[in-house]
Amino acid sequence: MRLSREFYYRDTLQIAKDLLGKTIIRYHKQQLLKAIIVETEAYIGKIDKACHAYGGRRTNRTEVMFGKGGLLYVYQIYGMHFCMNVVTEEEENPSAVLIRGVHPIEGIESMAQLRYGQSYDELTSYKIKNFSNGPGKLCRALGIDKRDNGIDLCESKMMYISDTGFQAKDIHVSKRVNIDYAEEAKDFLWRFQIKP
DNA sequence: CGCCGGATTCCG
DNA sequence: GGAATCCGGCGA
């Protein structure tokens, strides 16, 4: 069942952990795509120099993060990739959870076309291994881009996150990736993965 | 208005 | 290890 507003109106670190094992449901060009979240990172604007909204930095890009929990924050990175985040906590408390890895479970053929322009059974083991194990990769596979910024995951018919009852037992905790510029925040243990 | 660099990915 | 590639953020 669809995660409610209450789920997103909570502590960001708790949400980042709770999102592990949840399922992204997305209708893309008439196709149903489903993928299980296996890796996340938390970003908390009030205290986190790695967060785009740190220090009250409120711009066209970061505006969504100042909105209510449950909105989708999509931004472009390195001119060619997109990353998707789930906005968390109440309005005016800019925080989000970056989705860094998913495991495809439905609509795999459509995802293979979106990701590689190939049929899934044509993929090499290397491509399968690297199918959606990164924030840019999974957005490509799910057909997510800037147009999806601002989607309300609690209301949208096109996309939401579902609780299928899965409970993550062993969660691997580590430092976040590629935020060397973030001073003390670069050492925060805010990266969460389901152990394989 | 111009410059700088990134919550990445892929290839050699 | 380095290129691809472009827009957001910020200072002038």
Short mmCIF file of C-alpha atoms (C1' of nucleotides) in Angstrom, two decimals, chain C:
data_model
loop_
_atom_site.label_atom_id
_atom_site.label_comp_id
_atom_site.label_asym_id
_atom_site.label_seq_id
_atom_site.Cartn_x
_atom_site.Cartn_y
_atom_site.Cartn_z
"C1'" DG C 1 42.40 7.99 -14.32
"C1'" DG C 2 39.87 11.09 -17.27
"C1'" DA C 3 36.25 12.77 -20.37
"C1'" DA C 4 31.48 13.87 -21.21
"C1'" DT C 5 28.43 17.93 -20.84
"C1'" DC C 6 25.35 21.84 -19.07
"C1'" DC C 7 22.82 24.27 -15.85
"C1'" DG C 8 22.47 26.16 -11.20
"C1'" DG C 9 24.58 29.25 -8.03
"C1'" DC C 10 27.09 33.04 -7.13
"C1'" DG C 11 30.00 37.04 -7.56
"C1'" DA C 12 30.81 41.17 -10.42
#
